[in-house]
Amino acid sequence: EKAKVLRRARRFDESLAAFKEALRLTDLAPPKEEESPKEGLGLSRHLRTWAERCVAQLEERKQQEAAAREGGFGSADAGDALATDSGNGSGWWKLVKIVGHSWNTCIYELENHPPAEPHPYPRDAWHVKVCFDGAIREYTPVSTASDWEKGKLHLLVKTYPNGKVSRRFAQLHPASKFTDPQEQRCWVQISVPSVTLKLEANSFGRISNLILIVGGTGAAPALQ
């Protein structure tokens, strides 16, 4: 219970230590089959599995915070109910919806507090970096710069069997209001927007119609 309270209070280091202590004490006692042990130090098998999952999530959170301190990602957090904005938009975004497009490709709709800064490349092709477990990949949003300024971001992701980041996307679930958000697999660490291609105002002259023929990884920039 102490670990749960600390996690809800966003004191992640202390929560991680409390979870590890609970598991250590469990190792000192024989495992219990029932859902809630009535006596002794041991956790039930169900609670032990849940505690181990929480430890893994909190350790990943520490890795992501280290990446933020190194300058690659910000500290904005969609789960911070007291925040009024997300700064430069870099940090933890919350998954709110998954839209399937094929058997291995989905659009992941993410939300955060609206950034306090305008989009740095509103008229150019742009992308963001995504970090899971220290692995970083670049994705071109299929949403607009205007959407980003409202705290909305849509990423088209194809899952690969050996993909370090795409497989993590496939393991995500939209946030639920019925359980503690910090315990859910709904968080994605996103960087600030980066420019992919500068588009000058008169790049295409007086063209009234433009046809794009794309495939593979070229689909997302064309949709943007």
PDB file of C-alpha atoms in Angstrom:
ATOM      1  CA  GLU A   1       0.000   0.000   0.000  1.00  0.00           C
ATOM      2  CA  LYS A   2       2.852   2.384   0.772  1.00  0.00           C
ATOM      3  CA  ALA A   3       4.335   1.836  -2.690  1.00  0.00           C
ATOM      4  CA  LYS A   4       0.949   2.503  -4.308  1.00  0.00           C
ATOM      5  CA  VAL A   5       0.459   5.740  -2.377  1.00  0.00           C
ATOM      6  CA  LEU A   6       3.959   6.958  -3.243  1.00  0.00           C
ATOM      7  CA  ARG A   7       3.390   6.162  -6.902  1.00  0.00           C
ATOM      8  CA  ARG A   8       0.135   8.126  -6.965  1.00  0.00           C
ATOM      9  CA  ALA A   9       2.007  10.998  -5.298  1.00  0.00           C
ATOM     10  CA  ARG A  10       4.521  10.818  -8.201  1.00  0.00           C
ATOM     11  CA  ARG A  11       7.394  10.015  -5.812  1.00  0.00           C
ATOM     12  CA  PHE A  12       8.664   7.340  -8.164  1.00  0.00           C
ATOM     13  CA  ASP A  13      12.070   6.598  -6.605  1.00  0.00           C
ATOM     14  CA  GLU A  14      10.519   6.026  -3.178  1.00  0.00           C
ATOM     15  CA  SER A  15       7.740   3.953  -4.711  1.00  0.00           C
ATOM     16  CA  LEU A  16      10.268   1.760  -6.523  1.00  0.00           C
ATOM     17  CA  ALA A  17      12.184   1.193  -3.287  1.00  0.00           C
ATOM     18  CA  ALA A  18       8.962   0.245  -1.464  1.00  0.00           C
ATOM     19  CA  PHE A  19       7.949  -2.253  -4.145  1.00  0.00           C
ATOM     20  CA  LYS A  20      11.396  -3.860  -4.060  1.00  0.00           C
ATOM     21  CA  GLU A  21      11.249  -4.108  -0.262  1.00  0.00           C
ATOM     22  CA  ALA A  22       7.850  -5.822  -0.483  1.00  0.00           C
ATOM     23  CA  LEU A  23       9.269  -8.361  -2.924  1.00  0.00           C
ATOM     24  CA  ARG A  24      12.316  -8.896  -0.707  1.00  0.00           C
ATOM     25  CA  LEU A  25      10.100  -9.625   2.291  1.00  0.00           C
ATOM     26  CA  THR A  26       8.003 -11.959   0.161  1.00  0.00           C
ATOM     27  CA  ASP A  27      11.129 -13.985  -0.630  1.00  0.00           C
ATOM     28  CA  LEU A  28      11.569 -14.553   3.105  1.00  0.00           C
ATOM     29  CA  ALA A  29       8.178 -16.208   3.415  1.00  0.00           C
ATOM     30  CA  PRO A  30       6.633 -19.204   1.612  1.00  0.00           C
ATOM     31  CA  PRO A  31       4.473 -18.247  -1.407  1.00  0.00           C
ATOM     32  CA  LYS A  32       0.746 -17.996  -0.789  1.00  0.00           C
ATOM     33  CA  GLU A  33      -1.873 -19.256  -3.193  1.00  0.00           C
ATOM     34  CA  GLU A  34      -4.806 -17.163  -1.955  1.00  0.00           C
ATOM     35  CA  GLU A  35      -5.561 -13.744  -3.332  1.00  0.00           C
ATOM     36  CA  SER A  36      -4.780 -11.847  -0.114  1.00  0.00           C
ATOM     37  CA  PRO A  37      -2.544 -13.477   2.510  1.00  0.00           C
ATOM     38  CA  LYS A  38      -4.039 -13.294   5.997  1.00  0.00           C
ATOM     39  CA  GLU A  39      -0.781 -13.488   7.878  1.00  0.00           C
ATOM     40  CA  GLY A  40       2.962 -13.515   7.371  1.00  0.00           C
ATOM     41  CA  LEU A  41       5.094 -11.491   5.008  1.00  0.00           C
ATOM     42  CA  GLY A  42       4.350 -13.281   1.742  1.00  0.00           C
ATOM     43  CA  LEU A  43       2.345 -11.784  -1.095  1.00  0.00           C
ATOM     44  CA  SER A  44      -0.107 -13.868  -3.059  1.00  0.00           C
ATOM     45  CA  ARG A  45       1.115 -15.004  -6.463  1.00  0.00           C
ATOM     46  CA  HIS A  46      -1.198 -12.520  -8.136  1.00  0.00           C
ATOM     47  CA  LEU A  47       0.075  -9.589  -6.052  1.00  0.00           C
ATOM     48  CA  ARG A  48       3.690 -10.645  -6.543  1.00  0.00           C
ATOM     49  CA  THR A  49       3.243 -10.657 -10.335  1.00  0.00           C
ATOM     50  CA  TRP A  50       1.611  -7.232 -10.144  1.00  0.00           C
ATOM     51  CA  ALA A  51       4.430  -5.859  -7.931  1.00  0.00           C
ATOM     52  CA  GLU A  52       7.078  -7.195 -10.317  1.00  0.00           C
ATOM     53  CA  ARG A  53       5.303  -5.491 -13.202  1.00  0.00           C
ATOM     54  CA  CYS A  54       5.213  -2.224 -11.254  1.00  0.00           C
ATOM     55  CA  VAL A  55       8.957  -2.499 -10.574  1.00  0.00           C
ATOM     56  CA  ALA A  56       9.625  -2.993 -14.294  1.00  0.00           C
ATOM     57  CA  GLN A  57       7.479   0.043 -15.167  1.00  0.00           C
ATOM     58  CA  LEU A  58       9.157   2.256 -12.565  1.00  0.00           C
ATOM     59  CA  GLU A  59      12.648   1.197 -13.644  1.00  0.00           C
ATOM     60  CA  GLU A  60      11.734   2.050 -17.222  1.00  0.00           C
ATOM     61  CA  ARG A  61      10.472   5.397 -15.953  1.00  0.00           C
ATOM     62  CA  LYS A  62      13.892   6.029 -14.381  1.00  0.00           C
ATOM     63  CA  GLN A  63      15.576   5.282 -17.705  1.00  0.00           C
ATOM     64  CA  GLN A  64      13.255   7.713 -19.441  1.00  0.00           C
ATOM     65  CA  GLU A  65      13.916  10.393 -16.837  1.00  0.00           C
ATOM     66  CA  ALA A  66      17.650   9.890 -17.398  1.00  0.00           C
ATOM     67  CA  ALA A  67      17.075  10.448 -21.124  1.00  0.00           C
ATOM     68  CA  ALA A  68      15.189  13.639 -20.272  1.00  0.00           C
ATOM     69  CA  ARG A  69      18.067  14.882 -18.110  1.00  0.00           C
ATOM     70  CA  GLU A  70      20.494  14.252 -20.978  1.00  0.00           C
ATOM     71  CA  GLY A  71      18.541  16.698 -23.080  1.00  0.00           C
ATOM     72  CA  GLY A  72      16.836  14.392 -25.567  1.00  0.00           C
ATOM     73  CA  PHE A  73      13.401  14.562 -23.984  1.00  0.00           C
ATOM     74  CA  GLY A  74      11.468  16.913 -21.737  1.00  0.00           C
ATOM     75  CA  SER A  75       9.687  16.290 -18.463  1.00  0.00           C
ATOM     76  CA  ALA A  76       6.112  17.229 -19.409  1.00  0.00           C
ATOM     77  CA  ASP A  77       3.630  14.688 -18.060  1.00  0.00           C
ATOM     78  CA  ALA A  78       0.078  14.169 -19.267  1.00  0.00           C
ATOM     79  CA  GLY A  79      -0.642  12.472 -15.943  1.00  0.00           C
ATOM     80  CA  ASP A  80       0.114  15.583 -13.913  1.00  0.00           C
ATOM     81  CA  ALA A  81      -3.341  16.883 -13.003  1.00  0.00           C
ATOM     82  CA  LEU A  82      -1.890  20.113 -11.612  1.00  0.00           C
ATOM     83  CA  ALA A  83      -0.125  21.114 -14.838  1.00  0.00           C
ATOM     84  CA  THR A  84      -1.753  23.668 -17.110  1.00  0.00           C
ATOM     85  CA  ASP A  85       0.566  23.120 -20.084  1.00  0.00           C
ATOM     86  CA  SER A  86       3.282  20.754 -21.309  1.00  0.00           C
ATOM     87  CA  GLY A  87       6.058  23.316 -21.791  1.00  0.00           C
ATOM     88  CA  ASN A  88       7.694  22.630 -25.138  1.00  0.00           C
ATOM     89  CA  GLY A  89       5.547  19.520 -25.617  1.00  0.00           C
ATOM     90  CA  SER A  90       8.306  17.019 -24.877  1.00  0.00           C
ATOM     91  CA  GLY A  91       7.722  14.360 -22.247  1.00  0.00           C
ATOM     92  CA  TRP A  92       5.160  11.670 -21.426  1.00  0.00           C
ATOM     93  CA  TRP A  93       2.085  11.575 -23.625  1.00  0.00           C
ATOM     94  CA  LYS A  94      -0.973   9.466 -22.801  1.00  0.00           C
ATOM     95  CA  LEU A  95      -2.505   6.996 -25.237  1.00  0.00           C
ATOM     96  CA  VAL A  96      -6.263   7.563 -25.485  1.00  0.00           C
ATOM     97  CA  LYS A  97      -7.261   5.583 -28.591  1.00  0.00           C
ATOM     98  CA  ILE A  98      -5.958   2.961 -31.031  1.00  0.00           C
ATOM     99  CA  VAL A  99      -7.352   2.801 -34.577  1.00  0.00           C
ATOM    100  CA  GLY A 100      -6.459  -0.304 -36.569  1.00  0.00           C
ATOM    101  CA  HIS A 101      -5.635   0.086 -40.259  1.00  0.00           C
ATOM    102  CA  SER A 102      -4.326  -3.381 -41.077  1.00  0.00           C
ATOM    103  CA  TRP A 103      -3.341  -6.526 -39.221  1.00  0.00           C
ATOM    104  CA  ASN A 104      -0.005  -4.994 -38.180  1.00  0.00           C
ATOM    105  CA  THR A 105      -0.516  -1.224 -38.490  1.00  0.00           C
ATOM    106  CA  CYS A 106      -2.413   1.146 -36.202  1.00  0.00           C
ATOM    107  CA  ILE A 107      -2.785   4.842 -35.518  1.00  0.00           C
ATOM    108  CA  TYR A 108      -2.022   5.640 -31.880  1.00  0.00           C
ATOM    109  CA  GLU A 109      -3.829   8.759 -30.702  1.00  0.00           C
ATOM    110  CA  LEU A 110      -1.925  10.504 -27.895  1.00  0.00           C
ATOM    111  CA  GLU A 111      -2.795  13.468 -25.700  1.00  0.00           C
ATOM    112  CA  ASN A 112      -0.987  15.849 -23.375  1.00  0.00           C
ATOM    113  CA  HIS A 113      -1.575  19.258 -21.855  1.00  0.00           C
ATOM    114  CA  PRO A 114      -1.396  21.858 -24.653  1.00  0.00           C
ATOM    115  CA  PRO A 115       2.204  23.067 -25.120  1.00  0.00           C
ATOM    116  CA  ALA A 116       3.015  26.540 -23.871  1.00  0.00           C
ATOM    117  CA  GLU A 117       4.978  27.244 -27.042  1.00  0.00           C
ATOM    118  CA  PRO A 118       3.791  27.397 -30.659  1.00  0.00           C
ATOM    119  CA  HIS A 119       4.769  24.605 -33.013  1.00  0.00           C
ATOM    120  CA  PRO A 120       8.322  25.300 -34.265  1.00  0.00           C
ATOM    121  CA  TYR A 121       7.640  24.071 -37.824  1.00  0.00           C
ATOM    122  CA  PRO A 122       3.955  24.729 -38.599  1.00  0.00           C
ATOM    123  CA  ARG A 123       4.471  24.956 -42.378  1.00  0.00           C
ATOM    124  CA  ASP A 124       7.153  22.278 -42.835  1.00  0.00           C
ATOM    125  CA  ALA A 125       7.286  18.500 -42.792  1.00  0.00           C
ATOM    126  CA  TRP A 126       8.161  17.438 -39.235  1.00  0.00           C
ATOM    127  CA  HIS A 127       8.654  14.398 -37.033  1.00  0.00           C
ATOM    128  CA  VAL A 128       9.125  13.416 -33.383  1.00  0.00           C
ATOM    129  CA  LYS A 129      11.344  10.935 -31.569  1.00  0.00           C
ATOM    130  CA  VAL A 130       9.884   8.153 -29.425  1.00  0.00           C
ATOM    131  CA  CYS A 131      11.798   6.438 -26.616  1.00  0.00           C
ATOM    132  CA  PHE A 132      11.107   3.032 -25.044  1.00  0.00           C
ATOM    133  CA  ASP A 133      13.684   1.281 -22.828  1.00  0.00           C
ATOM    134  CA  GLY A 134      16.458   3.518 -24.145  1.00  0.00           C
ATOM    135  CA  ALA A 135      15.649   2.688 -27.809  1.00  0.00           C
ATOM    136  CA  ILE A 136      14.785   5.759 -29.877  1.00  0.00           C
ATOM    137  CA  ARG A 137      12.945   5.845 -33.200  1.00  0.00           C
ATOM    138  CA  GLU A 138      11.647   8.722 -35.339  1.00  0.00           C
ATOM    139  CA  TYR A 139       8.010   8.901 -36.419  1.00  0.00           C
ATOM    140  CA  THR A 140       6.205  11.325 -38.686  1.00  0.00           C
ATOM    141  CA  PRO A 141       2.801  12.221 -37.181  1.00  0.00           C
ATOM    142  CA  VAL A 142      -0.248  11.913 -39.401  1.00  0.00           C
ATOM    143  CA  SER A 143      -1.839  14.721 -37.359  1.00  0.00           C
ATOM    144  CA  THR A 144      -1.191  18.413 -37.934  1.00  0.00           C
ATOM    145  CA  ALA A 145       0.898  21.093 -36.249  1.00  0.00           C
ATOM    146  CA  SER A 146      -2.384  22.671 -35.148  1.00  0.00           C
ATOM    147  CA  ASP A 147      -3.357  19.400 -33.448  1.00  0.00           C
ATOM    148  CA  TRP A 148      -0.002  19.354 -31.631  1.00  0.00           C
ATOM    149  CA  GLU A 149      -0.631  22.858 -30.289  1.00  0.00           C
ATOM    150  CA  LYS A 150      -3.911  21.522 -28.827  1.00  0.00           C
ATOM    151  CA  GLY A 151      -2.095  18.639 -27.114  1.00  0.00           C
ATOM    152  CA  LYS A 152      -3.013  15.959 -29.653  1.00  0.00           C
ATOM    153  CA  LEU A 153      -0.623  13.713 -31.591  1.00  0.00           C
ATOM    154  CA  HIS A 154      -1.422  10.791 -33.911  1.00  0.00           C
ATOM    155  CA  LEU A 155       1.303   8.311 -34.890  1.00  0.00           C
ATOM    156  CA  LEU A 156       0.955   5.676 -37.618  1.00  0.00           C
ATOM    157  CA  VAL A 157       3.018   2.682 -36.475  1.00  0.00           C
ATOM    158  CA  LYS A 158       3.667  -0.647 -38.182  1.00  0.00           C
ATOM    159  CA  THR A 159       4.586  -3.420 -35.747  1.00  0.00           C
ATOM    160  CA  TYR A 160       7.630  -5.510 -36.637  1.00  0.00           C
ATOM    161  CA  PRO A 161       8.319  -8.877 -34.883  1.00  0.00           C
ATOM    162  CA  ASN A 162      11.791  -7.752 -33.824  1.00  0.00           C
ATOM    163  CA  GLY A 163      11.102  -4.026 -33.536  1.00  0.00           C
ATOM    164  CA  LYS A 164      12.304  -2.664 -30.200  1.00  0.00           C
ATOM    165  CA  VAL A 165       9.960   0.321 -30.295  1.00  0.00           C
ATOM    166  CA  SER A 166       7.111  -0.853 -32.539  1.00  0.00           C
ATOM    167  CA  ARG A 167       6.580  -3.944 -30.369  1.00  0.00           C
ATOM    168  CA  ARG A 168       6.213  -1.685 -27.337  1.00  0.00           C
ATOM    169  CA  PHE A 169       3.532   0.271 -29.162  1.00  0.00           C
ATOM    170  CA  ALA A 170       1.686  -3.004 -29.769  1.00  0.00           C
ATOM    171  CA  GLN A 171       1.707  -3.689 -26.006  1.00  0.00           C
ATOM    172  CA  LEU A 172       0.044  -0.379 -25.122  1.00  0.00           C
ATOM    173  CA  HIS A 173      -3.576   0.037 -24.061  1.00  0.00           C
ATOM    174  CA  PRO A 174      -5.676   3.223 -24.102  1.00  0.00           C
ATOM    175  CA  ALA A 175      -5.864   4.913 -20.705  1.00  0.00           C
ATOM    176  CA  SER A 176      -8.772   3.872 -18.518  1.00  0.00           C
ATOM    177  CA  LYS A 177     -10.452   6.051 -15.905  1.00  0.00           C
ATOM    178  CA  PHE A 178     -11.188   3.013 -13.734  1.00  0.00           C
ATOM    179  CA  THR A 179      -7.598   2.294 -12.638  1.00  0.00           C
ATOM    180  CA  ASP A 180      -4.618   4.371 -11.557  1.00  0.00           C
ATOM    181  CA  PRO A 181      -3.148   5.878 -14.766  1.00  0.00           C
ATOM    182  CA  GLN A 182       0.392   5.412 -13.440  1.00  0.00           C
ATOM    183  CA  GLU A 183      -0.140   1.637 -13.393  1.00  0.00           C
ATOM    184  CA  GLN A 184      -1.383   1.453 -16.967  1.00  0.00           C
ATOM    185  CA  ARG A 185       0.540   0.754 -20.158  1.00  0.00           C
ATOM    186  CA  CYS A 186      -0.602   3.960 -21.827  1.00  0.00           C
ATOM    187  CA  TRP A 187       2.517   6.179 -21.700  1.00  0.00           C
ATOM    188  CA  VAL A 188       4.795   7.203 -24.559  1.00  0.00           C
ATOM    189  CA  GLN A 189       7.876   9.415 -24.220  1.00  0.00           C
ATOM    190  CA  ILE A 190       7.874  11.985 -27.036  1.00  0.00           C
ATOM    191  CA  SER A 191      10.476  14.580 -28.050  1.00  0.00           C
ATOM    192  CA  VAL A 192       9.926  18.104 -29.330  1.00  0.00           C
ATOM    193  CA  PRO A 193       9.095  18.319 -33.046  1.00  0.00           C
ATOM    194  CA  SER A 194      12.064  18.240 -35.448  1.00  0.00           C
ATOM    195  CA  VAL A 195      12.071  19.439 -39.029  1.00  0.00           C
ATOM    196  CA  THR A 196      12.088  16.760 -41.736  1.00  0.00           C
ATOM    197  CA  LEU A 197      11.888  18.981 -44.813  1.00  0.00           C
ATOM    198  CA  LYS A 198      11.738  22.748 -45.068  1.00  0.00           C
ATOM    199  CA  LEU A 199       8.923  23.845 -47.368  1.00  0.00           C
ATOM    200  CA  GLU A 200       9.367  27.389 -48.606  1.00  0.00           C
ATOM    201  CA  ALA A 201       6.235  29.399 -49.255  1.00  0.00           C
ATOM    202  CA  ASN A 202       6.783  29.393 -53.024  1.00  0.00           C
ATOM    203  CA  SER A 203       8.325  25.914 -53.305  1.00  0.00           C
ATOM    204  CA  PHE A 204       5.627  24.714 -55.675  1.00  0.00           C
ATOM    205  CA  GLY A 205       4.854  27.969 -57.411  1.00  0.00           C
ATOM    206  CA  ARG A 206       1.278  28.322 -58.636  1.00  0.00           C
ATOM    207  CA  ILE A 207       0.371  24.636 -58.525  1.00  0.00           C
ATOM    208  CA  SER A 208      -3.340  24.065 -57.965  1.00  0.00           C
ATOM    209  CA  ASN A 209      -3.201  20.255 -57.831  1.00  0.00           C
ATOM    210  CA  LEU A 210      -0.499  17.981 -56.455  1.00  0.00           C
ATOM    211  CA  ILE A 211      -0.396  14.181 -56.760  1.00  0.00           C
ATOM    212  CA  LEU A 212       1.849  12.188 -54.420  1.00  0.00           C
ATOM    213  CA  ILE A 213       2.718   8.553 -55.175  1.00  0.00           C
ATOM    214  CA  VAL A 214       4.156   7.016 -52.021  1.00  0.00           C
ATOM    215  CA  GLY A 215       4.746   3.687 -50.344  1.00  0.00           C
ATOM    216  CA  GLY A 216       6.335   2.156 -47.288  1.00  0.00           C
ATOM    217  CA  THR A 217       7.763   4.694 -44.880  1.00  0.00           C
ATOM    218  CA  GLY A 218       6.824   7.480 -47.313  1.00  0.00           C
ATOM    219  CA  ALA A 219       3.140   7.094 -46.452  1.00  0.00           C
ATOM    220  CA  ALA A 220       3.225   8.998 -43.145  1.00  0.00           C
ATOM    221  CA  PRO A 221       4.971  12.157 -44.452  1.00  0.00           C
ATOM    222  CA  ALA A 222       2.548  12.229 -47.383  1.00  0.00           C
ATOM    223  CA  LEU A 223      -0.456  11.927 -45.050  1.00  0.00           C
ATOM    224  CA  GLN A 224       0.944  14.760 -42.927  1.00  0.00           C
TER     225      GLN A 224
END
